[in-house]
mmCIF file of C-alpha atoms in Angstrom:
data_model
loop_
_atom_site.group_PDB
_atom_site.id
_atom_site.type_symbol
_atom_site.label_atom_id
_atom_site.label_comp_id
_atom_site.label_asym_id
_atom_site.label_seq_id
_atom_site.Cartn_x
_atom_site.Cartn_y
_atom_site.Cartn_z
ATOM 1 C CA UNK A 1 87.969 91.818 114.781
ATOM 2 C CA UNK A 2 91.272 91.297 115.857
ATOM 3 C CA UNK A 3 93.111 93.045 118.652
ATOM 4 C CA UNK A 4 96.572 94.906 117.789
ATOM 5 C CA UNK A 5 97.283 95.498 121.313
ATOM 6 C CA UNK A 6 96.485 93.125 124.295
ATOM 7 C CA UNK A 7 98.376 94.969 126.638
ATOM 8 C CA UNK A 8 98.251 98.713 125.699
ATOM 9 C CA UNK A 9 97.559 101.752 127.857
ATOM 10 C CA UNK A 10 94.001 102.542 126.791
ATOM 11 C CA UNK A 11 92.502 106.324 127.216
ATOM 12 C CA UNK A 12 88.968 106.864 127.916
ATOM 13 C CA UNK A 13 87.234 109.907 126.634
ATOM 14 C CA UNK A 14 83.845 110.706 126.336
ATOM 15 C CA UNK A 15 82.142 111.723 123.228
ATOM 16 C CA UNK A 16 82.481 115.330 122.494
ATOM 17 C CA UNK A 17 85.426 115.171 124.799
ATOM 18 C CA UNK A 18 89.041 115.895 123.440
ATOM 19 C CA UNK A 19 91.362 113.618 123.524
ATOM 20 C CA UNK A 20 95.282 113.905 124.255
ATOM 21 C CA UNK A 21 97.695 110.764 123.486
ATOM 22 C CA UNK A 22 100.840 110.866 124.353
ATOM 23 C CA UNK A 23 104.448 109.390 122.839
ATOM 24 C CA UNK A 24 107.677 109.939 124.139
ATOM 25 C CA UNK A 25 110.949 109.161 121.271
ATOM 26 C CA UNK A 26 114.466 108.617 122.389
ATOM 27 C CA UNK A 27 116.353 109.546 119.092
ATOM 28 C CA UNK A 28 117.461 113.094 119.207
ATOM 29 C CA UNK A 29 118.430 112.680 115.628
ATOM 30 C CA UNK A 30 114.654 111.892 114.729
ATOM 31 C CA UNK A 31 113.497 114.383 111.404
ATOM 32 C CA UNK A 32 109.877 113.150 111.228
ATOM 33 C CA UNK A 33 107.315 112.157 113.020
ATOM 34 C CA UNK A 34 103.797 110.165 112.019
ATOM 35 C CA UNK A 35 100.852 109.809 113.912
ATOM 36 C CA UNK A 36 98.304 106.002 112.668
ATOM 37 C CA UNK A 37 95.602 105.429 113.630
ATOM 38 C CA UNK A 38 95.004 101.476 113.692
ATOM 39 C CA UNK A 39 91.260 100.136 113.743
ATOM 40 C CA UNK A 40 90.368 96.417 114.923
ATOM 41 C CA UNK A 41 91.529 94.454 112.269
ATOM 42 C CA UNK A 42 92.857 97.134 109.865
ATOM 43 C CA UNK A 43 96.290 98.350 108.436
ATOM 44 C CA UNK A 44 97.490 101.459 110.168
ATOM 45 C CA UNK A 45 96.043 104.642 109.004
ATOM 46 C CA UNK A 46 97.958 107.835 108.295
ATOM 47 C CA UNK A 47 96.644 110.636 110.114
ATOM 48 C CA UNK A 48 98.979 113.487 110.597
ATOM 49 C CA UNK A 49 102.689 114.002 110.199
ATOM 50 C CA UNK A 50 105.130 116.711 111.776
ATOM 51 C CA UNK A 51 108.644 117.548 110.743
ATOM 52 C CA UNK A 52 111.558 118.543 113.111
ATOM 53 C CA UNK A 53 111.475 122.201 112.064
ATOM 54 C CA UNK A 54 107.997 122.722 113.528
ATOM 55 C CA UNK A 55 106.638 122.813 116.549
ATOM 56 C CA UNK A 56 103.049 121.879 115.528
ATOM 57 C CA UNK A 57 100.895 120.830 112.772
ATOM 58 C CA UNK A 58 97.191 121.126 112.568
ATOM 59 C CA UNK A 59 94.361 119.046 110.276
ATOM 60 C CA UNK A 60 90.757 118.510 110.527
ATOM 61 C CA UNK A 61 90.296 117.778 114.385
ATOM 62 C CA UNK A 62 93.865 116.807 114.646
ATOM 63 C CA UNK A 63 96.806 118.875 115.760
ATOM 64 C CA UNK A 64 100.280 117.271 116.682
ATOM 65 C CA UNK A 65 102.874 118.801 119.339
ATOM 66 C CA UNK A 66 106.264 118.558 119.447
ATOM 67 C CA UNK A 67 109.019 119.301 121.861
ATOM 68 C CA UNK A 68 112.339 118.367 121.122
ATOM 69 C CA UNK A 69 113.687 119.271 124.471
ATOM 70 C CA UNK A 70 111.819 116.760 126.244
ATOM 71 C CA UNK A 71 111.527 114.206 123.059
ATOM 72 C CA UNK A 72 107.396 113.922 123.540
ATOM 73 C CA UNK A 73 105.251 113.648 120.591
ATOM 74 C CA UNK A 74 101.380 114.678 121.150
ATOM 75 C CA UNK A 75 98.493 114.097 119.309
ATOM 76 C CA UNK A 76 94.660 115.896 119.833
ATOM 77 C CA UNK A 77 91.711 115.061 118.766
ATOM 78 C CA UNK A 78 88.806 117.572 119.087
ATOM 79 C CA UNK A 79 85.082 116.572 119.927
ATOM 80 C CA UNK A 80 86.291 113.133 119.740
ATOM 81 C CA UNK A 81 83.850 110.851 117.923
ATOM 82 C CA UNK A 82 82.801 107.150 118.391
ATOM 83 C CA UNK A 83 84.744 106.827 115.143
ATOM 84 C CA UNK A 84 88.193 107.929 116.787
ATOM 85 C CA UNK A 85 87.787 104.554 118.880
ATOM 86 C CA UNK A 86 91.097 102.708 118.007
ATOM 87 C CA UNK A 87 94.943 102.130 119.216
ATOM 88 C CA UNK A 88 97.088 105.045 117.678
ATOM 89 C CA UNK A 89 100.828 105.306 117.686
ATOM 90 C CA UNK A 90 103.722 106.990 116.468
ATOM 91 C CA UNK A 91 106.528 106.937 114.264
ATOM 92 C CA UNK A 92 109.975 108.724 113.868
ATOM 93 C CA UNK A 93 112.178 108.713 111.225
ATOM 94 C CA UNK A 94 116.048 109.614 112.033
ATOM 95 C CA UNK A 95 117.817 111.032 109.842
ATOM 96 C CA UNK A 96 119.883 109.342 107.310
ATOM 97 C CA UNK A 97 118.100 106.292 107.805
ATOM 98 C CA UNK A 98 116.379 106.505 104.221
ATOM 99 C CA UNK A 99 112.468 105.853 105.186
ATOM 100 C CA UNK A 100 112.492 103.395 107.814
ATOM 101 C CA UNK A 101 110.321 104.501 110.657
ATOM 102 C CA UNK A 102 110.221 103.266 114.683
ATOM 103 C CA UNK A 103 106.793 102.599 115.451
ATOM 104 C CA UNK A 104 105.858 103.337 119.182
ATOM 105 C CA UNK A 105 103.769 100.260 120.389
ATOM 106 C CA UNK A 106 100.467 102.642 120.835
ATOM 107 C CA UNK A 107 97.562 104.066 123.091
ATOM 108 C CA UNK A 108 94.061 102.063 122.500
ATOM 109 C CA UNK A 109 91.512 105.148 122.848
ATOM 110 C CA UNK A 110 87.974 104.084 123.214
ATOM 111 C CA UNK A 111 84.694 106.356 123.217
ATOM 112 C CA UNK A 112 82.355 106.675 125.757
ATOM 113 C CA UNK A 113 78.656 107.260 124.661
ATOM 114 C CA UNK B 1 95.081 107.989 97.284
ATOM 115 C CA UNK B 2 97.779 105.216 98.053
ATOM 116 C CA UNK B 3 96.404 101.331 97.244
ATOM 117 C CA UNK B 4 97.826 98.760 98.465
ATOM 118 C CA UNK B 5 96.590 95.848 98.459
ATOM 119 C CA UNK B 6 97.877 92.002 100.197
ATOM 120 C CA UNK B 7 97.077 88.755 98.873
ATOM 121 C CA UNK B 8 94.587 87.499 101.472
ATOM 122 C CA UNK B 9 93.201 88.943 104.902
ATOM 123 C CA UNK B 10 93.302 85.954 107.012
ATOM 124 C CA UNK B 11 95.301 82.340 106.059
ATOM 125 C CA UNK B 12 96.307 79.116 107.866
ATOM 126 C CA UNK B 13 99.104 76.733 107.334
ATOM 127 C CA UNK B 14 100.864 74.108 109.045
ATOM 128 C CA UNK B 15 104.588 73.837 110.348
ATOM 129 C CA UNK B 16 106.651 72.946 107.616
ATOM 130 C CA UNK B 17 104.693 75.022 104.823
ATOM 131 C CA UNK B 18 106.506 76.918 102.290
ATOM 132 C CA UNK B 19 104.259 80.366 102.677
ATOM 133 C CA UNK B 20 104.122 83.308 100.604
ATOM 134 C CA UNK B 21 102.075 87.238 100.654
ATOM 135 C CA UNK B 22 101.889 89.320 98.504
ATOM 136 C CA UNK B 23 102.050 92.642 98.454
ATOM 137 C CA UNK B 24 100.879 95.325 95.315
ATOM 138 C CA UNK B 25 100.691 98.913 95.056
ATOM 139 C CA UNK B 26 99.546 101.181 92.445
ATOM 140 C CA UNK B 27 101.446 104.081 93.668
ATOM 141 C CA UNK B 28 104.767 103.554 91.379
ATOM 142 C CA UNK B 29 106.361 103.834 94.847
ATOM 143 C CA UNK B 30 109.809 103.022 95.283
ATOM 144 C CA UNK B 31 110.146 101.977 98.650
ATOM 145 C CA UNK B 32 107.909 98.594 100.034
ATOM 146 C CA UNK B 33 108.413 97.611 103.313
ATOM 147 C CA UNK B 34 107.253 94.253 105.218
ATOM 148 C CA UNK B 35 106.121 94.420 108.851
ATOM 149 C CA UNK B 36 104.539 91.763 111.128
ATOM 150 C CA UNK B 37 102.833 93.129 114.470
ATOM 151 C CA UNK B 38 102.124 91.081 117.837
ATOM 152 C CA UNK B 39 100.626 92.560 121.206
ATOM 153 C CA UNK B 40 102.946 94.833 122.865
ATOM 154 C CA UNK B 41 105.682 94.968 120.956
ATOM 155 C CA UNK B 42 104.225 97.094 117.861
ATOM 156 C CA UNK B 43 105.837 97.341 114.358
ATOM 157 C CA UNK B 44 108.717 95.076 113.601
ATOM 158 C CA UNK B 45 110.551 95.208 110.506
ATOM 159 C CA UNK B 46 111.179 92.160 108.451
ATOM 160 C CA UNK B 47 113.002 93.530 105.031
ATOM 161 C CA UNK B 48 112.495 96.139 103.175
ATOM 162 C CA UNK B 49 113.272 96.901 99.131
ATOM 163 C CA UNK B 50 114.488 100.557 97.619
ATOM 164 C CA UNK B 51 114.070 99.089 94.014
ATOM 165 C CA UNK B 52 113.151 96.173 91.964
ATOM 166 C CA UNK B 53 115.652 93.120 92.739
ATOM 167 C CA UNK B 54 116.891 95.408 95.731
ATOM 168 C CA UNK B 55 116.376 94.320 99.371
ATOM 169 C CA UNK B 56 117.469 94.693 102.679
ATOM 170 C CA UNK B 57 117.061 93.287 106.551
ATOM 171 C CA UNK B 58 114.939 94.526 108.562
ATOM 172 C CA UNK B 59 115.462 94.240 112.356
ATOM 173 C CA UNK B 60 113.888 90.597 112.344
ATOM 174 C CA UNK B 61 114.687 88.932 109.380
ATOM 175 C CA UNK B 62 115.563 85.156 109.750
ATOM 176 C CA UNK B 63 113.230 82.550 108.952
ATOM 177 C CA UNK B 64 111.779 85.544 105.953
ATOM 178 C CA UNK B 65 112.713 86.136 102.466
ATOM 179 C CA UNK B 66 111.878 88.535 100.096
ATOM 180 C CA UNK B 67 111.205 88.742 96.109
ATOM 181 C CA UNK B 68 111.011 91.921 94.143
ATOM 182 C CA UNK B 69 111.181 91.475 90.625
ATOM 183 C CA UNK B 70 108.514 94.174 89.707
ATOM 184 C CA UNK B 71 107.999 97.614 91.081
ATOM 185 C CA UNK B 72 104.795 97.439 92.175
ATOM 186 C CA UNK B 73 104.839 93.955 93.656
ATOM 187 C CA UNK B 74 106.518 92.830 97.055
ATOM 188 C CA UNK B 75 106.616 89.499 98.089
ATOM 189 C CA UNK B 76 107.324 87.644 101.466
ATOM 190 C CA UNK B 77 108.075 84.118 101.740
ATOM 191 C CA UNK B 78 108.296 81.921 104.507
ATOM 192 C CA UNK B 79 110.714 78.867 103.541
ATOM 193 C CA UNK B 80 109.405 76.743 106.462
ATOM 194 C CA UNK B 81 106.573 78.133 108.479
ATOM 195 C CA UNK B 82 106.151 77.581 112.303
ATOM 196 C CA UNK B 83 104.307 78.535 114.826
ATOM 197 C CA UNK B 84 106.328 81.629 116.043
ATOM 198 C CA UNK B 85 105.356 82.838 112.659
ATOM 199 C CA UNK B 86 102.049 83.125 113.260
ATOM 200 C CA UNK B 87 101.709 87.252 113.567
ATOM 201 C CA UNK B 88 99.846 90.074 111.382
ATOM 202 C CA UNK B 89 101.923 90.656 108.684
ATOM 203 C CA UNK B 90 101.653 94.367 107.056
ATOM 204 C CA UNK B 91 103.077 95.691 103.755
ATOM 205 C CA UNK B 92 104.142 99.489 103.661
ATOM 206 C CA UNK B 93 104.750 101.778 100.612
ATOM 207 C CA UNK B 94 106.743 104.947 100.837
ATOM 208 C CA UNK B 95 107.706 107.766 98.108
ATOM 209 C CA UNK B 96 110.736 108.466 99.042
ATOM 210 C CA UNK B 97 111.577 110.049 96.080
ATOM 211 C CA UNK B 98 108.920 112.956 96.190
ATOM 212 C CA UNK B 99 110.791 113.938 99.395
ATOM 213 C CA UNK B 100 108.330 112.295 102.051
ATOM 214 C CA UNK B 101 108.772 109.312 104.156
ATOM 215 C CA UNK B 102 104.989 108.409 105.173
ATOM 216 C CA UNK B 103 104.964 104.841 104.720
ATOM 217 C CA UNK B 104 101.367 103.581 103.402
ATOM 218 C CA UNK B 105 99.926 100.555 104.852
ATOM 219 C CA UNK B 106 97.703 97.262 103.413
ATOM 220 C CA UNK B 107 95.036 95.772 105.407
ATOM 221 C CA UNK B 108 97.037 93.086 106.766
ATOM 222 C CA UNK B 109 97.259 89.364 106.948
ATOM 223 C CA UNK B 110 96.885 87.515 109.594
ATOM 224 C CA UNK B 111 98.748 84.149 109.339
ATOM 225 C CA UNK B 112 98.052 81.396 111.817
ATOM 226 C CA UNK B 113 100.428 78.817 112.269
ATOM 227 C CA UNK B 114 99.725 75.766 113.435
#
C-alpha cells in the first residue's frame, strides 16, 4: 500500500495496550473537532467527533478530550488492536467557515504483537 | 452509510495531459470537497462546491478546475498535468444542511505524473 505519511511521529503500543494520540489546534474560534483514522492506501475514516461545548465524547473503544485552555485535542483507544494500526489525525472546523475543516498532518500508530 | 465513490484508485499520465476524477456520492449531500495529500503536509484543499454549478478555492487551487453540474457528481480537472501534480487526490462529502460538518471521504486516487 501506499504511505500517507513519510515523515510522521509514529506511536508504538502494544496489543492490549491503550493508546493516547495527541493534536494540538491554534484557532481559538474552532467549533468542531474530528478525529480519521487513515489506513495504507485508504480514504480517511471518520471515527469520532467532539463539539466545543463538551469536554469529552466517548464511542466503542474511543473517547476524545478536549481542553480549550490549552487548545489540545486527544484521542484513546482502549485494548488497542492490530486493526487500530494506521496514521490518525485531526480536524477543526472554525466557526463561520461553513464546513471546511484543517486537517492536522497526523500520528502513524502501529501495533506491537 | 455515506458512499462515495472516485473514478479510479490508481492512474498515470504524462505532462501535458488534460486529466480528470471523478467524484459521486449517494448521500444527496450538498457540500463536495476536493483534497490532494503528500507526506507531511496532510490535507490540502483544492476547491470545494456548496451546490450544483457552485464552487469555490480552496487554499491550493491553480493549475485545478472544477465541474459540478449534478448534485451528486464532483469533478476535478487538470488542464495540463505535470509532475508536481502527481499527489493522492481525495473527494469529501459533507451535510451541512442536517447541521453537521463531518466531511466523508472516497478511497482516493493516486495520480502519477510523469
Amino acid at each position: 500500500g501506499e504511505s500517507v505519511g513519510l515523515h510522521l511521529p509514529t506511536l508504538s503500543v502494544q496489543e492490549g495496550d491503550n493508546s493516547i494520540i495527541n493534536c494540538a489546534y491554534s484557532n481559538s474560534a474552532s467549533d468542531y473537532f474530528i478525529w480519521y483514522k487513515q489506513e495504507s492506501g485508504k480514504g480517511p475514516q471518520f471515527i469520532i467527533d467532539i463539539r466545543s461545548n463538551m469536554d469529552k465524547r466517548q464511542g466503542q473503544r474511543v473517547t476524545v478530550l478536549l481542553n480549550k485552555t490549552v487548545k489540545h485535542l486527544s484521542l484513546q483507544i482502549a485494548a488497542t488492536q492490530p486493526g487500530d494500526s494506521a496514521v490518525y489525525f485531526c480536524a477543526e472546523k472554525t466557526t463561520g467557515t461553513a464546513s471546511k475543516l484543517t486537517f492536522g498532518t497526523g500520528t502513524r500508530l502501529q501495533v506491537t504483537l | 452509510d455515506v458512499k462515495v465513490t472516485q473514478s479510479s484508485r490508481y492512474l498515470v499520465k504524462r505532462t501535458g495531459e488534460k486529466v480528470f476524477l471523478e467524484c459521486v456520492q449517494d448521500m444527496d449531500h450538498e457540500n463536495m470537497f476536493w483534497y490532494r495529500q503528500d507526506p507531511g503536509l496532510g490535507l490540502r484543499l483544492i476547491y470545494f462546491s456548496y451546490d450544483v454549478k457552485m464552487k469555490e478555492k480552496g487554499d491550493i487551487p491553480e493549475g485545478y478546475s472544477v465541474s459540478r453540474e449534478k448534485k451528486e457528481r464532483f469533478s476535478l480537472i487538470l488542464e495540463s498535468a505535470s509532475t508536481n501534480q502527481t499527489s493522492m487526490y481525495l473527494c469529501a462529502t459533507c451535510d451541512e444542511a442536517g447541521g453537521v460538518d463531518t466531511q466523508y471521504f472516497g478511497p482516493g486516487t493516486r495520480l502519477t505524473v510523469l
